[in-house]
Short mmCIF file of C-alpha atoms and ligand atoms in Angstrom, two decimals:
data_model
loop_
_atom_site.label_atom_id
_atom_site.label_comp_id
_atom_site.label_asym_id
_atom_site.label_seq_id
_atom_site.Cartn_x
_atom_site.Cartn_y
_atom_site.Cartn_z
CA UNK A 15 -29.91 43.78 4.31
CA UNK A 16 -26.49 45.15 5.27
CA UNK A 17 -25.45 41.81 6.72
CA UNK A 18 -26.17 39.99 3.49
CA UNK A 19 -24.08 42.48 1.45
CA UNK A 20 -21.11 41.82 3.72
CA UNK A 21 -21.64 38.11 3.40
CA UNK A 22 -21.63 38.35 -0.39
CA UNK A 23 -18.47 40.44 -0.69
CA UNK A 24 -16.38 38.81 2.07
CA UNK A 25 -15.29 35.69 0.17
CA UNK A 26 -14.06 37.79 -2.79
CA UNK A 27 -11.81 39.89 -0.58
CA UNK A 28 -10.45 36.79 1.15
CA UNK A 29 -9.64 35.16 -2.19
CA UNK A 30 -7.87 38.22 -3.49
CA UNK A 31 -5.76 38.50 -0.35
CA UNK A 32 -4.76 34.83 0.00
CA UNK A 33 -4.68 33.17 -3.44
CA UNK A 34 -2.89 30.39 -1.62
CA UNK A 35 -3.61 26.67 -1.62
CA UNK A 36 -4.35 25.48 1.89
CA UNK A 37 -2.41 22.38 2.97
CA UNK A 38 -2.30 20.42 6.21
CA UNK A 39 1.14 19.78 7.66
CA UNK A 40 2.19 17.31 10.37
CA UNK A 41 5.72 17.54 11.74
CA UNK A 42 5.73 13.91 12.94
CA UNK A 43 8.09 12.09 15.29
CA UNK A 44 11.78 11.15 15.40
CA UNK A 45 13.53 12.89 12.51
CA UNK A 46 10.14 14.21 11.33
CA UNK A 47 10.37 17.76 12.78
CA UNK A 48 13.93 18.25 11.41
CA UNK A 49 13.18 17.15 7.86
CA UNK A 50 9.85 18.99 7.84
CA UNK A 51 11.46 22.24 8.96
CA UNK A 52 14.10 21.87 6.19
CA UNK A 53 11.37 21.14 3.62
CA UNK A 54 9.10 24.02 4.66
CA UNK A 55 11.99 26.51 4.57
CA UNK A 56 12.73 25.35 1.03
CA UNK A 57 9.07 25.60 -0.04
CA UNK A 58 8.91 29.13 1.35
CA UNK A 59 12.15 30.20 -0.30
CA UNK A 60 10.96 28.81 -3.65
CA UNK A 61 7.75 30.84 -3.42
CA UNK A 62 5.28 27.96 -3.01
CA UNK A 63 1.80 29.47 -2.91
CA UNK A 64 0.57 27.51 0.09
CA UNK A 65 -1.27 28.29 3.30
CA UNK A 66 -0.18 25.89 6.02
CA UNK A 67 -2.45 24.46 8.72
CA UNK A 68 -0.38 22.62 11.31
CA UNK A 69 -1.76 19.61 13.15
CA UNK A 70 -0.39 17.15 15.70
CA UNK A 71 -0.46 13.42 15.00
CA UNK A 72 1.58 10.42 16.06
CA UNK A 73 3.35 9.38 19.22
CA UNK A 74 2.01 12.12 21.51
CA UNK A 75 -1.55 11.53 20.34
CA UNK A 76 -1.15 7.75 20.69
CA UNK A 77 0.28 8.06 24.18
CA UNK A 78 -2.55 10.39 25.20
CA UNK A 79 -4.82 7.34 24.82
CA UNK A 80 -5.99 7.74 21.22
CA UNK A 81 -5.22 4.34 19.63
CA UNK A 82 -5.46 5.71 16.07
CA UNK A 83 -2.84 8.43 16.68
CA UNK A 84 -5.06 11.00 14.96
CA UNK A 85 -7.36 13.48 16.67
CA UNK A 86 -10.62 14.99 15.39
CA UNK A 87 -8.89 18.31 14.59
CA UNK A 88 -6.75 16.50 12.01
CA UNK A 89 -9.76 15.08 10.19
CA UNK A 90 -11.41 18.53 10.29
CA UNK A 91 -8.31 20.14 8.79
CA UNK A 92 -7.96 17.43 6.11
CA UNK A 93 -11.61 17.74 5.09
CA UNK A 94 -10.94 21.42 4.55
CA UNK A 95 -7.57 21.32 2.74
CA UNK A 96 -7.68 17.86 1.12
CA UNK A 97 -3.89 17.98 0.81
CA UNK A 98 -1.60 16.57 3.50
CA UNK A 99 2.17 16.92 3.75
CA UNK A 100 3.19 14.50 6.45
CA UNK A 101 6.49 13.77 8.18
CA UNK A 102 7.11 10.20 9.38
CA UNK A 103 5.64 9.16 12.69
CA UNK A 104 6.49 6.51 15.26
CA UNK A 105 3.90 3.82 15.90
CA UNK A 106 4.41 2.70 19.51
CA UNK A 107 4.89 -1.08 19.73
CA UNK A 108 2.07 -3.20 21.17
CA UNK A 109 -0.79 -1.72 23.19
CA UNK A 110 -3.32 -2.09 20.35
CA UNK A 111 -2.06 1.01 18.49
CA UNK A 112 -3.17 1.09 14.85
CA UNK A 113 -0.80 2.44 12.20
CA UNK A 114 -2.04 5.96 11.49
CA UNK A 115 -0.48 5.84 8.02
CA UNK A 116 -2.63 2.87 7.11
CA UNK A 117 -5.68 4.49 8.76
CA UNK A 118 -5.21 7.77 6.89
CA UNK A 119 -4.71 6.04 3.54
CA UNK A 120 -7.77 3.88 4.00
CA UNK A 121 -10.16 6.35 5.60
CA UNK A 122 -9.45 9.00 2.94
CA UNK A 123 -9.52 6.47 0.08
CA UNK A 124 -5.89 7.14 -0.94
CA UNK A 125 -5.75 4.08 -3.14
CA UNK A 126 -2.62 4.79 -5.18
CA UNK A 127 0.80 5.03 -3.58
CA UNK A 128 3.26 6.35 -6.13
CA UNK A 129 6.94 5.89 -5.25
CA UNK A 130 9.55 6.99 -7.80
CA UNK A 131 12.96 5.42 -7.11
CA UNK A 132 15.75 6.98 -9.15
CA UNK A 133 19.53 6.57 -9.01
CA UNK A 134 21.76 9.62 -9.35
CA UNK A 135 24.97 8.04 -10.58
CA UNK A 136 27.83 8.95 -10.53
CA UNK A 137 26.97 11.55 -7.87
CA UNK A 138 25.41 9.09 -5.40
CA UNK A 139 27.08 5.73 -4.98
CA UNK A 140 24.92 2.85 -6.13
CA UNK A 141 25.44 -0.59 -7.62
CA UNK A 142 22.75 0.36 -10.13
CA UNK A 143 23.74 3.47 -12.06
CA UNK A 144 20.80 3.21 -14.45
CA UNK A 145 17.58 3.10 -12.50
CA UNK A 146 14.36 5.05 -12.86
CA UNK A 147 11.55 2.92 -11.50
CA UNK A 148 8.13 4.10 -10.35
CA UNK A 149 6.43 1.71 -7.97
CA UNK A 150 2.65 2.04 -7.92
CA UNK A 151 1.52 0.29 -4.78
CA UNK A 152 -2.11 -0.55 -4.05
CA UNK A 153 -2.82 1.21 -0.80
CA UNK A 154 -6.16 0.19 0.69
CA UNK A 155 -6.50 -3.59 0.69
CA UNK A 156 -4.59 -6.86 0.91
CA UNK A 157 -3.31 -7.95 4.33
CA UNK A 158 -3.44 -4.29 5.38
CA UNK A 159 -7.16 -4.71 6.04
CA UNK A 160 -5.67 -5.49 9.46
CA UNK A 161 -8.35 -8.09 10.23
CA UNK A 162 -6.59 -10.55 12.52
CA UNK A 163 -7.90 -13.11 14.97
CA UNK A 164 -6.28 -15.62 17.25
CA UNK A 165 -8.66 -18.50 16.64
CA UNK A 166 -7.07 -21.31 18.61
CA UNK A 167 -4.25 -21.71 21.13
CA UNK A 168 -1.85 -22.28 18.25
CA UNK A 169 -3.15 -20.43 15.20
CA UNK A 170 -3.65 -16.77 14.34
CA UNK A 171 -5.28 -15.62 11.12
CA UNK A 172 -4.88 -12.44 9.03
CA UNK A 173 -7.40 -11.89 6.24
CA UNK A 174 -6.12 -10.94 2.81
CA UNK A 175 -8.87 -9.02 1.02
CA UNK A 176 -8.56 -8.10 -2.65
CA UNK A 177 -11.53 -6.46 -4.39
CA UNK A 178 -12.46 -6.10 -8.04
CA UNK A 179 -12.95 -2.28 -7.91
CA UNK A 180 -9.81 -1.81 -5.77
CA UNK A 181 -7.71 -3.81 -8.20
CA UNK A 182 -9.17 -2.14 -11.24
CA UNK A 183 -8.54 1.34 -9.80
CA UNK A 184 -4.85 0.76 -9.06
CA UNK A 185 -4.11 -0.96 -12.34
CA UNK A 186 -5.83 1.73 -14.37
CA UNK A 187 -3.93 4.32 -12.31
CA UNK A 188 -0.60 2.66 -13.16
CA UNK A 189 -1.38 2.65 -16.88
CA UNK A 190 -2.70 6.23 -16.83
CA UNK A 191 0.44 7.34 -14.97
CA UNK A 192 2.65 5.54 -17.50
CA UNK A 193 0.80 7.17 -20.38
CA UNK A 194 0.92 10.67 -18.83
CA UNK A 195 4.67 10.45 -18.18
CA UNK A 196 5.61 8.76 -21.46
CA UNK A 197 6.70 5.58 -19.70
CA UNK A 198 7.23 2.59 -21.97
CA UNK A 199 6.41 -0.43 -19.83
CA UNK A 200 4.18 -1.46 -16.92
CA UNK A 201 5.12 -4.61 -15.01
CA UNK A 202 2.84 -6.40 -12.57
CA UNK A 203 4.13 -8.50 -9.64
CA UNK A 204 1.85 -11.04 -7.95
CA UNK A 205 2.05 -14.45 -6.31
CA UNK A 206 -0.80 -15.98 -8.28
CA UNK A 207 0.88 -19.37 -8.60
CA UNK A 208 -0.05 -19.77 -4.91
CA UNK A 209 -2.88 -17.29 -4.28
CA UNK A 210 -4.78 -18.13 -7.43
CA UNK A 211 -7.94 -16.29 -6.47
CA UNK A 212 -6.75 -13.07 -4.77
CA UNK A 213 -3.49 -12.42 -6.62
CA UNK A 214 -5.06 -14.18 -9.60
CA UNK A 215 -7.69 -11.42 -9.76
CA UNK A 216 -4.92 -8.79 -9.70
CA UNK A 217 -3.02 -10.50 -12.54
CA UNK A 218 -6.12 -11.09 -14.68
CA UNK A 219 -7.26 -7.49 -14.21
CA UNK A 220 -3.78 -6.33 -15.25
CA UNK A 221 -4.01 -8.39 -18.46
CA UNK A 222 -7.55 -7.18 -19.21
CA UNK A 223 -6.99 -3.47 -18.58
CA UNK A 224 -3.56 -3.57 -20.21
CA UNK A 225 -5.24 -4.26 -23.54
CA UNK A 226 -6.66 -0.74 -23.43
CA UNK A 227 -3.11 0.66 -23.51
CA UNK A 228 -1.65 -0.87 -26.69
CA UNK A 229 1.27 1.60 -26.84
CA UNK A 230 2.57 0.42 -23.46
CA UNK A 231 4.59 -2.79 -23.08
CA UNK A 232 3.21 -5.15 -20.41
CA UNK A 233 4.72 -7.99 -18.42
CA UNK A 234 3.99 -10.00 -15.30
CA UNK A 235 6.44 -11.62 -12.89
CA UNK A 236 5.81 -13.83 -9.92
CA UNK A 237 6.82 -11.50 -7.08
CA UNK A 238 9.73 -13.59 -5.76
CA UNK A 239 11.68 -13.74 -8.99
CA UNK A 240 10.43 -10.25 -9.90
CA UNK A 241 11.89 -8.91 -6.64
CA UNK A 242 15.18 -10.68 -7.33
CA UNK A 243 15.32 -9.12 -10.80
CA UNK A 244 14.44 -5.69 -9.39
CA UNK A 245 17.34 -5.94 -6.94
CA UNK A 246 19.76 -7.22 -9.61
CA UNK A 247 18.74 -5.39 -12.81
CA UNK A 248 16.46 -2.46 -11.90
CA UNK A 249 17.28 -0.84 -15.23
CA UNK A 250 14.91 -3.24 -17.03
CA UNK A 251 11.90 -1.94 -15.08
CA UNK A 252 9.89 1.21 -15.67
CA UNK A 253 6.53 1.33 -13.83
CA UNK A 254 5.70 -1.61 -11.52
CA UNK A 255 2.20 -2.11 -10.11
CA UNK A 256 1.74 -4.37 -7.09
CA UNK A 257 -0.67 -5.34 -4.34
CA UNK A 258 -0.14 -3.53 -1.04
CA UNK A 259 2.29 -5.78 0.86
CA UNK A 260 4.67 -6.48 -2.03
CA UNK A 261 4.63 -2.77 -2.92
CA UNK A 262 5.44 -1.78 0.65
CA UNK A 263 8.43 -4.09 0.87
CA UNK A 264 9.78 -3.64 -2.64
CA UNK A 265 9.56 0.15 -2.70
CA UNK A 266 11.91 0.23 0.30
CA UNK A 267 14.24 -2.17 -1.51
CA UNK A 268 14.06 -0.07 -4.67
CA UNK A 269 14.74 3.18 -2.78
CA UNK A 270 17.60 1.66 -0.79
CA UNK A 271 19.42 0.38 -3.89
CA UNK A 272 19.37 3.84 -5.46
CA UNK A 273 21.71 4.82 -2.62
CA UNK A 274 19.55 5.43 0.45
CA UNK A 275 16.02 4.92 1.68
CA UNK A 276 16.24 8.62 2.58
CA UNK A 277 16.06 9.64 -1.09
CA UNK A 278 12.53 8.64 -2.07
CA UNK A 279 9.27 10.52 -1.66
CA UNK A 280 5.78 9.21 -2.22
CA UNK A 281 2.34 10.43 -3.17
CA UNK A 282 -0.80 8.79 -1.81
CA UNK A 283 -3.57 9.70 -4.20
CA UNK A 284 -7.33 9.30 -3.84
CA UNK A 285 -10.31 10.80 -5.55
CA UNK A 286 -10.79 13.73 -3.19
CA UNK A 287 -7.64 13.74 -1.06
CA UNK A 288 -3.89 13.34 -1.38
CA UNK A 289 -1.12 12.76 1.14
CA UNK A 290 2.60 13.25 0.51
CA UNK A 291 5.38 11.76 2.61
CA UNK A 292 8.89 10.31 2.52
CA UNK A 293 8.87 6.55 2.17
CA UNK A 294 11.13 6.02 5.18
CA UNK A 295 10.10 6.03 8.82
CA UNK A 296 10.93 8.25 11.79
CA UNK A 297 14.50 6.86 12.19
CA UNK A 298 14.53 7.35 15.98
CA UNK A 299 18.24 6.36 16.20
CA UNK A 300 19.31 9.57 14.43
CA UNK A 301 16.52 11.86 15.66
CA UNK A 302 17.72 15.24 16.94
CA UNK A 303 21.22 14.87 15.44
CA UNK A 304 20.68 16.94 12.25
CA UNK A 305 21.95 13.91 10.29
CA UNK A 306 18.76 12.86 8.48
CA UNK A 307 18.50 13.28 4.75
CA UNK A 308 15.47 15.52 4.08
CA UNK A 309 15.39 14.51 0.37
CA UNK A 310 12.54 12.00 0.67
CA UNK A 311 10.23 14.63 2.16
CA UNK A 312 11.49 17.33 -0.24
CA UNK A 313 10.70 15.11 -3.25
CA UNK A 314 7.30 14.26 -1.71
CA UNK A 315 6.66 18.02 -1.46
CA UNK A 316 7.60 18.30 -5.16
CA UNK A 317 4.91 15.71 -5.95
CA UNK A 318 2.50 17.75 -3.82
CA UNK A 319 3.26 20.92 -5.79
CA UNK A 320 2.54 19.08 -9.04
CA UNK A 321 -0.74 17.90 -7.50
CA UNK A 322 -1.83 21.41 -6.50
CA UNK A 323 -0.91 22.71 -9.97
CA UNK A 324 2.22 24.60 -8.97
CA UNK A 325 4.40 22.84 -11.51
CA UNK A 326 6.64 25.93 -11.82
CA UNK A 327 7.65 25.73 -8.14
CA UNK A 328 7.89 21.92 -8.25
CA UNK A 329 10.32 22.17 -11.16
CA UNK A 330 12.35 24.92 -9.51
CA UNK A 331 12.82 22.92 -6.31
CA UNK A 332 13.49 19.59 -8.01
CA UNK A 333 16.09 21.03 -10.39
CA UNK A 334 17.84 22.88 -7.55
CA UNK A 335 17.83 19.65 -5.55
CA UNK A 336 19.39 17.74 -8.49
CA UNK A 337 22.04 20.47 -8.83
CA UNK A 338 22.84 20.17 -5.11
CA UNK A 339 23.28 16.40 -5.44
CA UNK A 340 25.40 16.93 -8.54
CA UNK A 341 27.55 19.46 -6.70
CA UNK A 342 28.42 16.74 -4.19
CA UNK A 343 26.68 18.36 -1.21
CA UNK A 344 25.52 15.24 0.62
CA UNK A 345 24.06 14.13 3.91
CA UNK A 346 25.79 11.34 5.81
CA UNK A 347 23.59 8.48 4.47
CA UNK A 348 24.74 9.08 0.88
CA UNK A 349 28.15 10.62 1.59
CA UNK A 350 31.12 8.86 0.00
CA UNK A 351 34.75 9.99 -0.08
CA UNK A 352 34.93 9.01 -3.75
CA UNK A 353 32.08 11.12 -5.11
CA UNK A 354 30.92 13.60 -2.46
CA UNK A 355 32.45 17.05 -1.97
CA UNK A 356 30.94 18.15 1.33
CA UNK A 357 29.20 16.32 4.15
CA UNK A 358 26.33 18.42 5.49
CA UNK A 359 23.56 18.15 8.05
CA UNK A 360 19.82 18.23 7.42
CA UNK A 361 19.45 22.03 7.63
CA UNK A 362 22.67 22.79 5.72
CA UNK A 363 21.49 20.51 2.91
CA UNK A 364 18.23 22.50 2.70
CA UNK A 365 20.26 25.75 2.69
CA UNK A 366 22.36 24.40 -0.21
CA UNK A 367 19.21 23.63 -2.21
CA UNK A 368 17.79 27.09 -1.40
CA UNK A 369 21.05 28.67 -2.63
CA UNK A 370 20.60 26.85 -5.98
CA UNK A 371 16.93 27.74 -6.61
CA UNK A 372 16.73 28.82 -10.25
CA UNK A 373 19.66 26.57 -11.25
CA UNK A 374 19.46 23.33 -13.21
CA UNK A 375 21.65 20.24 -13.13
CA UNK A 376 24.33 20.03 -15.84
CA UNK A 377 24.61 16.24 -16.07
CA UNK A 378 21.64 14.69 -14.31
CA UNK A 379 18.37 14.84 -16.26
CA UNK A 380 16.52 18.03 -15.39
CA UNK A 381 12.84 17.72 -14.67
CA UNK A 382 9.98 19.23 -16.62
CA UNK A 383 6.59 19.24 -14.96
CA UNK A 384 4.83 21.46 -17.49
CA UNK A 385 2.42 18.59 -18.22
CA UNK A 386 2.74 17.12 -14.72
CA UNK A 387 -0.26 15.38 -13.28
CA UNK A 388 -0.84 12.72 -10.68
CA UNK A 389 -4.61 12.64 -10.54
CA UNK A 390 -6.40 10.85 -13.36
CA UNK A 391 -10.03 10.20 -13.99
CA UNK A 392 -10.32 6.53 -13.16
CA UNK A 393 -13.52 4.77 -14.14
CA UNK A 394 -14.35 1.40 -12.67
CA UNK A 395 -16.70 -1.09 -14.25
CA UNK A 396 -20.01 -2.03 -12.66
CA UNK A 397 -19.93 -5.29 -10.73
CA UNK A 398 -22.63 -7.54 -12.15
CA UNK A 399 -24.13 -9.64 -9.34
CA UNK A 400 -23.51 -13.34 -10.02
CA UNK A 401 -26.03 -16.13 -9.61
CA UNK A 402 -25.14 -17.66 -6.22
CA UNK A 403 -25.76 -21.28 -5.27
CA UNK A 404 -24.83 -22.62 -1.85
CA UNK A 405 -23.13 -26.01 -2.24
CA UNK A 406 -21.18 -26.43 0.98
CA UNK A 407 -19.53 -24.95 4.04
CA UNK A 408 -16.04 -24.97 5.53
CA UNK A 409 -16.40 -25.33 9.28
CA UNK A 410 -13.26 -24.42 11.22
CA UNK A 411 -12.68 -26.16 14.54
CA UNK A 412 -10.37 -25.64 17.51
CA UNK A 413 -9.41 -29.18 18.45
CA UNK A 414 -6.35 -30.12 20.51
CA UNK A 415 -5.95 -33.80 19.52
CA UNK A 416 -3.61 -33.90 16.52
CA UNK A 417 -5.20 -37.03 15.00
CA UNK A 418 -7.28 -36.19 11.88
CA UNK A 419 -8.78 -39.68 11.50
CA UNK A 420 -10.13 -39.59 15.05
CA UNK A 421 -11.61 -36.14 14.42
CA UNK A 422 -13.24 -37.30 11.17
CA UNK A 423 -14.95 -40.27 12.84
CA UNK A 424 -16.83 -37.79 15.06
CA UNK A 425 -18.47 -36.23 11.97
CA UNK A 426 -18.67 -38.77 9.13
CA UNK A 427 -22.21 -39.85 10.09
CA UNK A 428 -23.54 -36.25 9.95
CA UNK A 429 -25.79 -35.38 7.04
CA UNK A 430 -27.85 -32.20 7.07
CA UNK A 431 -29.55 -30.75 3.95
CA UNK A 432 -27.36 -32.98 1.77
CA UNK A 433 -24.13 -31.70 3.42
CA UNK A 434 -21.58 -34.45 4.14
CA UNK A 435 -17.98 -34.33 5.36
CA UNK A 436 -15.74 -34.42 2.26
CA UNK A 437 -12.35 -33.28 3.46
CA UNK A 438 -10.39 -32.08 6.47
CA UNK A 439 -7.35 -29.83 6.08
CA UNK A 440 -4.84 -28.51 8.57
CA UNK A 441 -3.22 -25.18 7.69
CA UNK A 442 -4.62 -25.74 4.16
CA UNK A 443 -3.15 -29.23 3.60
CA UNK A 444 -5.51 -32.17 3.20
CA UNK A 445 -5.11 -34.58 6.14
CA UNK A 446 -8.35 -36.58 5.72
CA UNK A 447 -9.26 -38.74 3.87
CA UNK A 448 -5.96 -40.41 2.94
CA UNK A 449 -3.70 -37.86 4.62
CA UNK A 450 0.03 -38.37 5.06
CA UNK A 451 0.96 -39.43 8.58
CA UNK A 452 4.04 -37.18 8.21
CA UNK A 453 1.95 -33.95 7.93
CA UNK A 454 2.23 -31.95 11.15
CA UNK A 455 -1.16 -30.92 12.49
CA UNK A 456 -1.94 -27.92 14.70
CA UNK A 457 -5.11 -27.41 16.73
CA UNK A 458 -6.83 -25.56 13.82
CA UNK A 459 -8.91 -27.67 11.42
CA UNK A 460 -10.97 -26.90 8.36
CA UNK A 461 -13.77 -29.43 7.81
CA UNK A 462 -15.34 -29.18 4.36
CA UNK A 463 -18.95 -30.27 4.08
CA UNK A 464 -20.44 -30.42 0.59
CA UNK A 465 -23.52 -31.58 -1.23
CA UNK A 466 -23.29 -34.01 -4.14
CA UNK A 467 -22.53 -32.52 -7.55
CA UNK A 468 -25.56 -30.86 -9.15
CA UNK A 469 -27.29 -30.33 -5.75
CA UNK A 470 -27.56 -27.23 -3.58
CA UNK A 471 -28.28 -26.61 0.07
CA UNK A 472 -29.68 -23.87 2.32
CA UNK A 473 -28.22 -21.52 4.92
CA UNK A 474 -30.62 -23.03 7.49
CA UNK A 475 -28.92 -26.40 6.88
CA UNK A 476 -25.51 -24.81 7.46
CA UNK A 477 -26.72 -23.46 10.82
CA UNK A 478 -28.25 -26.80 11.77
CA UNK A 479 -25.03 -28.60 10.86
CA UNK A 480 -23.05 -26.24 13.11
CA UNK A 481 -25.48 -26.88 15.94
CA UNK A 482 -25.02 -30.64 15.56
CA UNK A 483 -21.22 -30.32 15.52
CA UNK A 484 -21.39 -28.05 18.57
CA UNK A 485 -23.66 -30.64 20.22
CA UNK A 486 -20.81 -33.17 19.93
CA UNK A 487 -18.57 -30.94 22.02
CA UNK A 488 -16.51 -29.84 19.05
CA UNK A 489 -15.44 -26.19 19.16
CA UNK A 490 -16.62 -24.29 16.05
CA UNK A 491 -14.52 -21.13 15.58
CA UNK A 492 -15.71 -19.90 12.20
CA UNK A 493 -17.41 -20.87 8.97
CA UNK A 494 -17.05 -19.96 5.29
CA UNK A 495 -19.95 -20.67 2.96
CA UNK A 496 -19.04 -22.36 -0.31
CA UNK A 497 -20.83 -20.98 -3.35
CA UNK A 498 -20.99 -21.61 -7.04
CA UNK A 499 -20.99 -18.16 -8.69
CA UNK A 500 -22.59 -18.34 -12.12
CA UNK A 501 -22.01 -22.09 -11.97
CA UNK A 502 -18.27 -21.87 -11.11
CA UNK A 503 -16.65 -22.83 -7.78
CA UNK A 504 -15.71 -19.68 -5.86
CA UNK A 505 -13.38 -21.39 -3.37
CA UNK A 506 -9.95 -22.99 -3.51
CA UNK A 507 -9.27 -26.70 -3.20
CA UNK A 508 -7.27 -28.14 -0.30
CA UNK A 509 -3.51 -28.57 -0.82
CA UNK A 510 -3.10 -32.16 -1.99
CA UNK A 511 -6.85 -32.58 -2.67
P1 NAD B 623 13.13 3.86 9.20
O1 NAD B 623 12.83 4.12 7.77
O2 NAD B 623 12.76 4.90 10.17
O3 NAD B 623 14.72 3.58 9.33
C1 NAD B 623 15.38 2.55 8.64
C2 NAD B 623 16.88 2.87 8.51
O4 NAD B 623 17.06 3.91 7.55
C3 NAD B 623 17.51 3.38 9.79
O5 NAD B 623 18.85 2.94 9.82
C4 NAD B 623 17.45 4.88 9.63
O6 NAD B 623 18.44 5.55 10.39
C5 NAD B 623 17.67 5.06 8.13
N1 NAD B 623 16.97 6.23 7.62
C6 NAD B 623 15.62 6.35 7.46
N2 NAD B 623 15.34 7.56 6.98
C7 NAD B 623 16.49 8.22 6.84
C8 NAD B 623 16.84 9.53 6.40
N3 NAD B 623 15.90 10.40 6.01
N4 NAD B 623 18.14 9.88 6.40
C9 NAD B 623 19.07 9.03 6.78
N5 NAD B 623 18.83 7.78 7.22
C10 NAD B 623 17.55 7.38 7.24
O7 NAD B 623 12.45 2.47 9.57
P2 NAD B 623 12.26 1.74 10.99
O8 NAD B 623 13.50 1.94 11.82
O9 NAD B 623 11.81 0.39 10.64
O10 NAD B 623 11.03 2.46 11.67
C11 NAD B 623 11.16 3.49 12.66
C12 NAD B 623 9.77 4.01 13.01
O11 NAD B 623 9.20 4.64 11.87
C13 NAD B 623 8.77 2.93 13.46
O12 NAD B 623 8.02 3.41 14.55
C14 NAD B 623 7.86 2.76 12.26
O13 NAD B 623 6.56 2.35 12.63
C15 NAD B 623 7.86 4.16 11.69
N6 NAD B 623 7.54 4.25 10.25
C16 NAD B 623 6.80 5.31 9.87
C17 NAD B 623 6.52 5.49 8.53
C18 NAD B 623 5.69 6.68 8.15
O14 NAD B 623 5.37 7.49 8.98
N7 NAD B 623 5.31 6.81 6.88
C19 NAD B 623 7.01 4.61 7.57
C20 NAD B 623 7.82 3.53 8.00
C21 NAD B 623 8.09 3.37 9.34
#
């Protein structure tokens, strides 16, 4: 009886005493510990209501034999706190080590990577004085699925996976973010002139979902020219949503052209978890020198405070940070004789921000997070299963002889379940029938077998066909079934087909 009374009252007492939001903190590698210590001192001085659980991830964990760089204690802590403030870590080269950043983002479903890139002219030197771009990078899919295979002596493959729900989530997130922060335009970058199916899905989803946000201007650029425009005239962009790889590359470009990659923070947002980090890496060349700019991690911590509903503290820190920048107190990466007043180290920069807590910038735009939010209710539509008809198979071969005609003659007589050899490509380019003798061929061939139009085949026939090819001493390395989905081809044609 007594025991149960204690059990009932204990949580109340604990809540009254702490009233703090638990967060998990990793100090990271390279410059990580220095910038994290500067950031935590600032959070403490500003009165952030947080309860820190410290965990070890990164180089030490990797080198202890854990190829993911993250131990069980980290997952336990994250399950408890659901909020992660993370310093950059070093991924050791080679040795099968997986990027722990990518693992964390994917395992915890942190699908939206939000990276504001702002210039602070005239206080920080930049070729682009007017720039306030938020890059919303898809965080879970694309080539970052990390599914790679060396299939032949000469060819290695990396799978690019783009899903309907994944795409819908990130695009809705970008529009919701734009709406919440009064942003005027959302731009989408893809390469759908080449990757018509994967990037095509991203572009089409952008157009479809965009219609639900009539007050927001929408535009799409092919990523190459879009990137060139971003580097030349960033002032014409507002929010940009992109698949994972383009977002990774272009957010570094965007941050760098504001003055330094050391200036930008990022939020990785999922349904139940969130991770906050600087966008830069562990900068091992300047580790231990007190030269690193802690701003990226400080601004990531500001995003974290907004996330845990401590907008008052977020605002206090961000405004003091802006005032410090405006006062010309700069770390080496952004220091310039023309505009800076004092060159300071990592810790001295944090001290300068602490000294300005409560102050606001006079010229730079002060921040207001009273309606701040970075977690939106994102609904995704049901995927309706399509009617699937098997009409062919791409059989990939490892074959050292570079002559496509000779390879074709070994298979043209095959006919199983209506499947006949229709085309051979090498690295995607059609080389049989009627290939160009000039096309260079590797040892990696795709042989497309199809039924006649209007017919279908069976999976048993696909297996039998493989057995027959194998029986001719040809080396089958993989297959892709070719389907009609609701009557439409769900596979791309060969280049030059
Ligand atoms: P990096 O971002 O660490 O450094 C790139 C350049 O920017 C260097 O010249 C560096 O000195 C400078 N720089 C970066 N941050 C700075 C700061 N805060 N202040 C001043 N200058 C700064 O990129 P890298 O050299 O390609 O990668 C180094 C390591 O970081 C690698 O092991 C990489 O895997 C890792 N990395 C980690 C993360 C992460 O943890 N989120 C992200 C990117 C790279």
